Amino acid sequence: METIPILNLANEIDELWEEITSAIQDVLRTGTFIMGKNVQAFEQEAAEYLGVKHAISLNSGTDALVLGLIAAGVGPGDEVITTSFTFFATAEAISHVKAKPVFVDIDPLTMNIDPSQIESVITKNTKAIIPVHLFGQAADMGKILEISAKYDLKVIEDVAQAFGGKYLGANLGTIGDIGCYSFFPSKNLGAYGDGGLLTTNDDGIAEVVRMLRVHGSRKKYYNELIGYNSRLDEMQAAILRVKLPYLDEWNKKRQSVAGYYNEMLQHVHGVSSPFKAPYADHVYHQYTVRIAEGRRDYVHQALKEQGIGTMVYYPTPVHKLPVYAHLRYDLPQTSRASEEVISLPIWPQIKRDTLETVVATLNTILQSTYV
């Protein structure tokens, strides 16, 4: 049984208990649970926070990707370049719109998509690029935007793990044509259920997405597109409105936690702390280290036996999953990362002594592997 989980939301819930319960009670009293005042207010507040023209709430981050691709004009026969070192939903969304995901390898330092490999896979069918801001760190958007401008490609940012993160001071999700966010409960800004958001400064894209989320209609019972039922519910919007003003403080605390880990892990042999790119304001959705020489799985299991929760994101890269294995990609840096990464416990309110316990236990386990 875990004594130190990888994530503990109890501190957050205790901290916000009165505000959260009051917001939930207010929704219950209104009797409006779909597309009410909290949804409208949250969209406005999120747009103001991010500095973007349109923020459109949806049912999930996956839906944001799917609807974003459709609104960007991506469809059957098109190709979309992305990373294989990500959650399955990134590629899944491309396949859902009957386009083809084209995978390129990662930068071994940032573990984000390697821009230097993008141009070589562009074809006449390429329509878009989806960079993923993995673990809370920005992909190299400057280089990606240079390529997209040269070939007239849409850029759809997958910001599921990086709400509040920045690239050279610009909020992630506002740099490309479209930003897609997830409010899964474990995220830096998480709901207490599913939820998602799409951002854009393009009026046309925004109009299409707003139609798609309500069955392709601008007005009820008058459907112009084949759409979806993809609405953020009022209860989750109310909860997110409570939490959004705390996000910057929480992200700073995550950065402090990462700083503590970095300091302590300098003295631990066999583990590499996460690299922080100079252009990135990393918000550490995960604190992900690398353990080489085939020791990762042993360390993962040994930490579990000592009551310390960790996760491996991602043990099987997307290009090796059964649904895409037939494409036969060779992505050596992606494959290597999938064999070495492990994410350690992190949340804004985690205590210093808890971090010390994690590092001391990790150190003891690693030392035993070198005997």
Short mmCIF file of C-alpha atoms in Angstrom, two decimals:
data_model
loop_
_atom_site.label_atom_id
_atom_site.label_comp_id
_atom_site.label_asym_id
_atom_site.label_seq_id
_atom_site.Cartn_x
_atom_site.Cartn_y
_atom_site.Cartn_z
CA MET A 1 0.00 0.00 0.00
CA GLU A 2 1.38 3.41 -0.98
CA THR A 3 2.38 5.68 1.88
CA ILE A 4 3.59 8.36 -0.55
CA PRO A 5 1.36 8.56 -3.65
CA ILE A 6 2.55 10.06 -6.91
CA LEU A 7 -0.23 12.66 -6.55
CA ASN A 8 -2.29 13.68 -3.53
CA LEU A 9 -5.26 15.98 -4.13
CA ALA A 10 -6.33 15.91 -0.47
CA ASN A 11 -4.27 18.99 0.42
CA GLU A 12 -5.78 20.98 -2.43
CA ILE A 13 -9.32 19.91 -1.57
CA ASP A 14 -8.82 20.80 2.11
CA GLU A 15 -7.40 24.19 1.12
CA LEU A 16 -10.35 25.00 -1.15
CA TRP A 17 -13.11 23.11 0.69
CA GLU A 18 -15.33 26.07 1.52
CA GLU A 19 -14.96 27.70 -1.90
CA ILE A 20 -15.52 24.43 -3.77
CA THR A 21 -18.54 23.32 -1.77
CA SER A 22 -20.06 26.80 -2.03
CA ALA A 23 -19.61 26.80 -5.81
CA ILE A 24 -21.17 23.34 -6.12
CA GLN A 25 -24.13 24.34 -3.95
CA ASP A 26 -24.67 27.45 -6.06
CA VAL A 27 -24.89 25.31 -9.20
CA LEU A 28 -27.33 22.93 -7.54
CA ARG A 29 -29.55 25.83 -6.50
CA THR A 30 -29.70 27.24 -10.03
CA GLY A 31 -30.86 23.93 -11.49
CA THR A 32 -28.82 24.69 -14.64
CA PHE A 33 -26.23 22.00 -15.33
CA ILE A 34 -25.32 22.43 -19.01
CA MET A 35 -23.89 25.56 -20.70
CA GLY A 36 -24.86 27.88 -17.86
CA LYS A 37 -23.35 31.03 -16.40
CA ASN A 38 -20.30 29.25 -14.98
CA VAL A 39 -19.32 27.84 -18.36
CA GLN A 40 -19.59 31.28 -19.94
CA ALA A 41 -17.67 32.92 -17.10
CA PHE A 42 -14.95 30.29 -17.07
CA GLU A 43 -14.39 30.65 -20.80
CA GLN A 44 -14.00 34.39 -20.40
CA GLU A 45 -11.69 34.04 -17.39
CA ALA A 46 -9.56 31.40 -19.14
CA ALA A 47 -9.26 33.58 -22.25
CA GLU A 48 -8.17 36.54 -20.11
CA TYR A 49 -5.65 34.44 -18.19
CA LEU A 50 -4.12 33.01 -21.36
CA GLY A 51 -4.34 36.21 -23.38
CA VAL A 52 -6.25 34.65 -26.26
CA LYS A 53 -9.33 35.77 -28.18
CA HIS A 54 -11.37 32.57 -27.91
CA ALA A 55 -11.42 29.93 -25.15
CA ILE A 56 -14.04 27.25 -25.84
CA SER A 57 -14.78 24.68 -23.15
CA LEU A 58 -15.31 21.06 -24.17
CA ASN A 59 -15.87 17.62 -22.69
CA SER A 60 -12.20 16.57 -22.72
CA GLY A 61 -8.74 17.31 -24.00
CA THR A 62 -9.19 14.54 -26.55
CA ASP A 63 -12.29 16.26 -27.92
CA ALA A 64 -10.31 19.50 -28.13
CA LEU A 65 -7.80 17.77 -30.39
CA VAL A 66 -10.47 16.14 -32.56
CA LEU A 67 -12.59 19.27 -32.94
CA GLY A 68 -9.48 21.37 -33.46
CA LEU A 69 -8.29 19.16 -36.29
CA ILE A 70 -11.68 19.31 -37.97
CA ALA A 71 -11.90 23.08 -37.61
CA ALA A 72 -8.38 23.38 -39.05
CA GLY A 73 -9.57 21.53 -42.16
CA VAL A 74 -7.75 18.26 -41.48
CA GLY A 75 -9.51 15.17 -42.84
CA PRO A 76 -9.24 11.97 -44.90
CA GLY A 77 -5.98 11.63 -46.80
CA ASP A 78 -4.19 14.34 -44.86
CA GLU A 79 -1.07 13.81 -42.76
CA VAL A 80 -0.31 15.33 -39.36
CA ILE A 81 3.21 15.32 -37.92
CA THR A 82 3.53 14.66 -34.21
CA THR A 83 5.51 12.87 -31.51
CA SER A 84 5.18 9.24 -30.50
CA PHE A 85 6.29 10.00 -26.92
CA THR A 86 2.92 11.16 -25.65
CA PHE A 87 -0.42 9.88 -24.43
CA PHE A 88 -2.31 7.90 -27.08
CA ALA A 89 -5.00 10.59 -27.47
CA THR A 90 -2.69 12.82 -29.53
CA ALA A 91 -2.39 10.31 -32.37
CA GLU A 92 -5.87 8.89 -31.75
CA ALA A 93 -7.42 12.27 -32.53
CA ILE A 94 -5.61 12.36 -35.87
CA SER A 95 -6.92 8.91 -36.73
CA HIS A 96 -10.45 9.87 -35.64
CA VAL A 97 -10.61 12.50 -38.39
CA LYS A 98 -9.31 9.83 -40.82
CA ALA A 99 -5.96 11.53 -41.28
CA LYS A 100 -2.60 9.79 -40.89
CA PRO A 101 -0.29 10.43 -37.93
CA VAL A 102 3.32 10.84 -39.01
CA PHE A 103 5.73 10.34 -36.12
CA VAL A 104 9.15 11.92 -35.71
CA ASP A 105 11.68 11.33 -32.96
CA ILE A 106 12.17 13.41 -29.83
CA ASP A 107 14.93 15.67 -28.60
CA PRO A 108 16.67 13.45 -26.01
CA LEU A 109 17.04 16.38 -23.59
CA THR A 110 13.52 17.86 -23.56
CA MET A 111 11.79 14.63 -24.70
CA ASN A 112 9.58 16.86 -26.86
CA ILE A 113 9.28 16.62 -30.63
CA ASP A 114 12.61 17.29 -32.38
CA PRO A 115 12.01 20.15 -34.85
CA SER A 116 15.12 19.23 -36.84
CA GLN A 117 13.38 16.05 -38.01
CA ILE A 118 10.06 17.57 -39.05
CA GLU A 119 10.95 18.97 -42.46
CA SER A 120 12.21 15.63 -43.78
CA VAL A 121 8.78 13.98 -43.42
CA ILE A 122 6.68 16.75 -44.94
CA THR A 123 4.80 15.67 -48.08
CA LYS A 124 2.14 17.17 -50.31
CA ASN A 125 -0.42 15.62 -47.94
CA THR A 126 0.93 17.22 -44.77
CA LYS A 127 -1.65 19.56 -43.25
CA ALA A 128 -0.60 20.21 -39.66
CA ILE A 129 1.90 19.72 -36.85
CA ILE A 130 0.91 18.79 -33.31
CA PRO A 131 3.69 19.52 -30.82
CA VAL A 132 3.07 18.16 -27.31
CA HIS A 133 4.32 20.21 -24.36
CA LEU A 134 5.29 17.09 -22.44
CA PHE A 135 5.39 16.94 -18.63
CA GLY A 136 4.83 20.72 -18.44
CA GLN A 137 7.73 21.89 -20.63
CA ALA A 138 7.30 23.82 -23.87
CA ALA A 139 8.27 22.30 -27.18
CA ASP A 140 10.61 24.45 -29.28
CA MET A 141 7.82 26.53 -30.79
CA GLY A 142 10.04 29.04 -32.57
CA LYS A 143 11.55 26.41 -34.84
CA ILE A 144 8.18 24.70 -35.31
CA LEU A 145 6.53 27.97 -36.37
CA GLU A 146 9.33 28.64 -38.87
CA ILE A 147 8.64 25.29 -40.52
CA SER A 148 4.86 25.73 -40.44
CA ALA A 149 5.14 29.15 -42.09
CA LYS A 150 7.46 27.82 -44.80
CA TYR A 151 5.05 25.02 -45.75
CA ASP A 152 1.74 26.68 -44.83
CA LEU A 153 0.88 24.15 -42.11
CA LYS A 154 -1.46 24.53 -39.15
CA VAL A 155 0.07 24.20 -35.68
CA ILE A 156 -2.15 22.61 -33.04
CA GLU A 157 -0.55 22.67 -29.59
CA ASP A 158 -1.29 19.77 -27.25
CA VAL A 159 -1.19 21.55 -23.88
CA ALA A 160 -2.84 18.76 -21.87
CA GLN A 161 0.09 18.69 -19.43
CA ALA A 162 1.15 22.33 -19.42
CA PHE A 163 -1.61 24.79 -18.49
CA GLY A 164 0.21 27.91 -17.31
CA GLY A 165 3.50 26.95 -18.95
CA LYS A 166 5.22 29.42 -21.26
CA TYR A 167 7.54 29.64 -24.25
CA LEU A 168 9.68 32.81 -24.17
CA GLY A 169 6.99 34.44 -22.03
CA ALA A 170 4.04 33.46 -24.25
CA ASN A 171 1.37 31.18 -22.77
CA LEU A 172 1.41 27.70 -24.26
CA GLY A 173 -1.68 27.09 -26.37
CA THR A 174 -1.70 30.66 -27.71
CA ILE A 175 1.36 30.43 -29.96
CA GLY A 176 0.13 28.17 -32.76
CA ASP A 177 -3.23 28.25 -34.55
CA ILE A 178 -5.01 26.19 -31.88
CA GLY A 179 -4.34 25.14 -28.28
CA CYS A 180 -5.86 22.02 -26.73
CA TYR A 181 -6.04 21.53 -22.95
CA SER A 182 -7.22 18.78 -20.62
CA PHE A 183 -8.81 19.27 -17.21
CA PHE A 184 -8.42 15.64 -16.12
CA PRO A 185 -8.20 15.74 -12.28
CA SER A 186 -4.44 15.10 -12.18
CA LYS A 187 -3.56 18.11 -14.36
CA ASN A 188 -2.02 21.32 -13.03
CA LEU A 189 -5.48 22.85 -13.49
CA GLY A 190 -7.76 19.87 -13.02
CA ALA A 191 -11.50 19.49 -12.71
CA TYR A 192 -13.11 16.83 -10.52
CA GLY A 193 -14.21 14.94 -13.60
CA ASP A 194 -13.47 15.22 -17.32
CA GLY A 195 -13.14 18.51 -19.13
CA GLY A 196 -11.22 20.25 -21.88
CA LEU A 197 -10.60 23.59 -23.57
CA LEU A 198 -9.70 24.80 -27.05
CA THR A 199 -8.10 28.19 -27.63
CA THR A 200 -7.60 30.16 -30.82
CA ASN A 201 -7.31 33.70 -32.14
CA ASP A 202 -8.98 32.65 -35.40
CA ASP A 203 -12.64 33.67 -35.54
CA GLY A 204 -13.46 31.09 -38.20
CA ILE A 205 -11.95 28.20 -36.25
CA ALA A 206 -13.75 29.34 -33.10
CA GLU A 207 -17.09 29.47 -34.87
CA VAL A 208 -16.72 25.94 -36.23
CA VAL A 209 -15.65 24.51 -32.85
CA ARG A 210 -18.59 26.17 -31.08
CA MET A 211 -20.90 24.53 -33.61
CA LEU A 212 -19.23 21.14 -33.46
CA ARG A 213 -19.52 20.90 -29.66
CA VAL A 214 -23.34 21.15 -29.86
CA HIS A 215 -24.13 18.75 -32.71
CA GLY A 216 -23.03 21.13 -35.45
CA SER A 217 -25.57 23.83 -34.74
CA ARG A 218 -25.55 27.59 -34.16
CA LYS A 219 -29.11 27.48 -32.90
CA LYS A 220 -31.05 24.60 -31.38
CA TYR A 221 -32.65 22.12 -33.76
CA TYR A 222 -30.95 23.69 -36.79
CA ASN A 223 -27.90 21.56 -37.56
CA GLU A 224 -25.44 22.68 -40.23
CA LEU A 225 -22.59 20.23 -39.56
CA ILE A 226 -22.21 16.68 -38.33
CA GLY A 227 -21.02 17.51 -34.86
CA TYR A 228 -20.52 16.08 -31.39
CA ASN A 229 -21.90 16.35 -27.89
CA SER A 230 -18.83 17.86 -26.25
CA ARG A 231 -19.78 20.34 -23.56
CA LEU A 232 -18.06 21.11 -20.28
CA ASP A 233 -20.73 20.69 -17.61
CA GLU A 234 -21.66 23.54 -15.29
CA MET A 235 -20.41 21.83 -12.13
CA GLN A 236 -16.91 21.32 -13.53
CA ALA A 237 -16.83 24.89 -14.83
CA ALA A 238 -17.71 26.18 -11.36
CA ILE A 239 -14.89 24.12 -9.82
CA LEU A 240 -12.40 25.29 -12.41
CA ARG A 241 -13.38 28.92 -11.75
CA VAL A 242 -12.47 28.42 -8.09
CA LYS A 243 -9.13 26.84 -8.95
CA LEU A 244 -7.91 29.07 -11.80
CA PRO A 245 -6.86 32.01 -9.55
CA TYR A 246 -4.57 29.64 -7.60
CA LEU A 247 -2.86 28.19 -10.66
CA ASP A 248 0.16 30.50 -10.82
CA GLU A 249 0.88 29.97 -7.13
CA TRP A 250 0.57 26.20 -7.50
CA ASN A 251 2.82 26.15 -10.57
CA LYS A 252 5.47 28.14 -8.68
CA LYS A 253 5.27 25.59 -5.88
CA ARG A 254 5.73 22.78 -8.41
CA GLN A 255 8.82 24.58 -9.69
CA SER A 256 10.13 24.82 -6.12
CA VAL A 257 9.53 21.11 -5.62
CA ALA A 258 11.44 20.40 -8.84
CA GLY A 259 14.26 22.60 -7.54
CA TYR A 260 14.43 20.59 -4.31
CA TYR A 261 14.52 17.34 -6.28
CA ASN A 262 17.24 18.68 -8.59
CA GLU A 263 19.38 19.69 -5.61
CA MET A 264 19.02 16.37 -3.80
CA LEU A 265 19.41 14.16 -6.86
CA GLN A 266 22.81 15.67 -7.71
CA HIS A 267 24.25 13.27 -5.16
CA VAL A 268 22.38 10.16 -6.38
CA HIS A 269 24.29 7.96 -8.80
CA GLY A 270 22.38 6.46 -11.71
CA VAL A 271 19.57 8.99 -12.13
CA SER A 272 19.28 12.02 -14.45
CA SER A 273 17.12 14.97 -13.44
CA PRO A 274 14.82 16.51 -16.07
CA PHE A 275 16.40 19.02 -18.44
CA LYS A 276 14.84 22.49 -18.49
CA ALA A 277 15.08 24.26 -21.84
CA PRO A 278 16.20 27.92 -21.62
CA TYR A 279 13.13 29.07 -23.56
CA ALA A 280 10.66 27.23 -21.32
CA ASP A 281 8.84 28.18 -18.15
CA HIS A 282 8.46 24.55 -17.07
CA VAL A 283 5.43 23.90 -14.83
CA TYR A 284 6.30 20.28 -13.93
CA HIS A 285 3.04 18.46 -14.44
CA GLN A 286 5.34 15.52 -13.84
CA TYR A 287 8.83 15.40 -12.40
CA THR A 288 10.31 12.81 -14.72
CA VAL A 289 13.82 11.43 -14.32
CA ARG A 290 15.76 8.92 -16.39
CA ILE A 291 17.31 5.73 -15.04
CA ALA A 292 19.59 4.08 -17.56
CA GLU A 293 21.33 0.73 -17.97
CA GLY A 294 18.12 -1.31 -17.79
CA ARG A 295 17.46 -0.49 -14.13
CA ARG A 296 14.23 1.49 -14.53
CA ASP A 297 11.74 -1.35 -14.15
CA TYR A 298 13.56 -2.74 -11.12
CA VAL A 299 13.59 0.70 -9.49
CA HIS A 300 9.91 1.21 -10.29
CA GLN A 301 8.94 -2.05 -8.61
CA ALA A 302 11.30 -1.54 -5.66
CA LEU A 303 9.88 1.93 -4.94
CA LYS A 304 6.38 0.46 -5.07
CA GLU A 305 7.36 -2.17 -2.52
CA GLN A 306 8.67 0.61 -0.27
CA GLY A 307 5.30 2.39 -0.45
CA ILE A 308 6.34 5.13 -2.88
CA GLY A 309 4.08 5.74 -5.85
CA THR A 310 5.69 6.40 -9.20
CA MET A 311 4.49 6.19 -12.79
CA VAL A 312 6.09 5.37 -16.11
CA TYR A 313 4.94 7.81 -18.79
CA TYR A 314 5.04 6.07 -21.28
CA PRO A 315 6.18 2.42 -21.21
CA THR A 316 5.17 1.82 -24.82
CA PRO A 317 5.57 4.71 -27.26
CA VAL A 318 2.59 5.30 -29.52
CA HIS A 319 4.29 4.07 -32.68
CA LYS A 320 4.79 0.65 -31.05
CA LEU A 321 1.20 0.25 -29.85
CA PRO A 322 -0.83 -2.43 -31.67
CA VAL A 323 -2.91 0.07 -33.66
CA TYR A 324 0.16 1.75 -35.17
CA ALA A 325 2.83 -0.97 -35.07
CA HIS A 326 2.19 -1.80 -38.74
CA LEU A 327 3.65 1.60 -39.69
CA ARG A 328 7.07 0.27 -38.64
CA TYR A 329 8.72 3.44 -37.39
CA ASP A 330 12.26 3.45 -36.03
CA LEU A 331 12.52 6.21 -33.42
CA PRO A 332 15.56 5.41 -31.30
CA GLN A 333 15.39 8.35 -28.90
CA THR A 334 11.69 7.75 -28.27
CA SER A 335 12.27 4.05 -27.64
CA ARG A 336 15.17 4.78 -25.30
CA ALA A 337 13.14 7.29 -23.29
CA SER A 338 10.29 4.81 -22.88
CA GLU A 339 12.76 2.37 -21.29
CA GLU A 340 14.36 4.91 -18.93
CA VAL A 341 11.77 7.41 -17.68
CA ILE A 342 10.03 7.32 -14.32
CA SER A 343 7.97 10.09 -12.71
CA LEU A 344 8.38 10.80 -9.00
CA PRO A 345 5.72 12.13 -6.59
CA ILE A 346 4.89 15.79 -7.10
CA TRP A 347 2.07 18.14 -6.15
CA PRO A 348 2.15 21.78 -5.02
CA GLN A 349 1.72 21.08 -1.30
CA ILE A 350 4.11 18.14 -1.01
CA LYS A 351 6.35 18.47 2.05
CA ARG A 352 10.16 18.71 2.00
CA ASP A 353 10.53 15.70 4.31
CA THR A 354 8.40 13.66 1.90
CA LEU A 355 10.76 14.58 -0.94
CA GLU A 356 13.73 13.63 1.20
CA THR A 357 12.17 10.23 1.89
CA VAL A 358 11.58 9.65 -1.83
CA VAL A 359 15.15 10.58 -2.75
CA ALA A 360 16.73 8.61 0.11
CA THR A 361 14.74 5.51 -0.82
CA LEU A 362 15.60 5.92 -4.50
CA ASN A 363 19.28 6.31 -3.61
CA THR A 364 19.27 3.14 -1.49
CA ILE A 365 17.58 1.15 -4.25
CA LEU A 366 19.99 2.39 -6.91
CA GLN A 367 23.03 1.68 -4.74
CA SER A 368 21.85 -1.91 -4.37
CA THR A 369 21.82 -2.31 -8.17
CA TYR A 370 25.52 -1.38 -8.41
CA VAL A 371 26.70 -3.87 -5.76
#
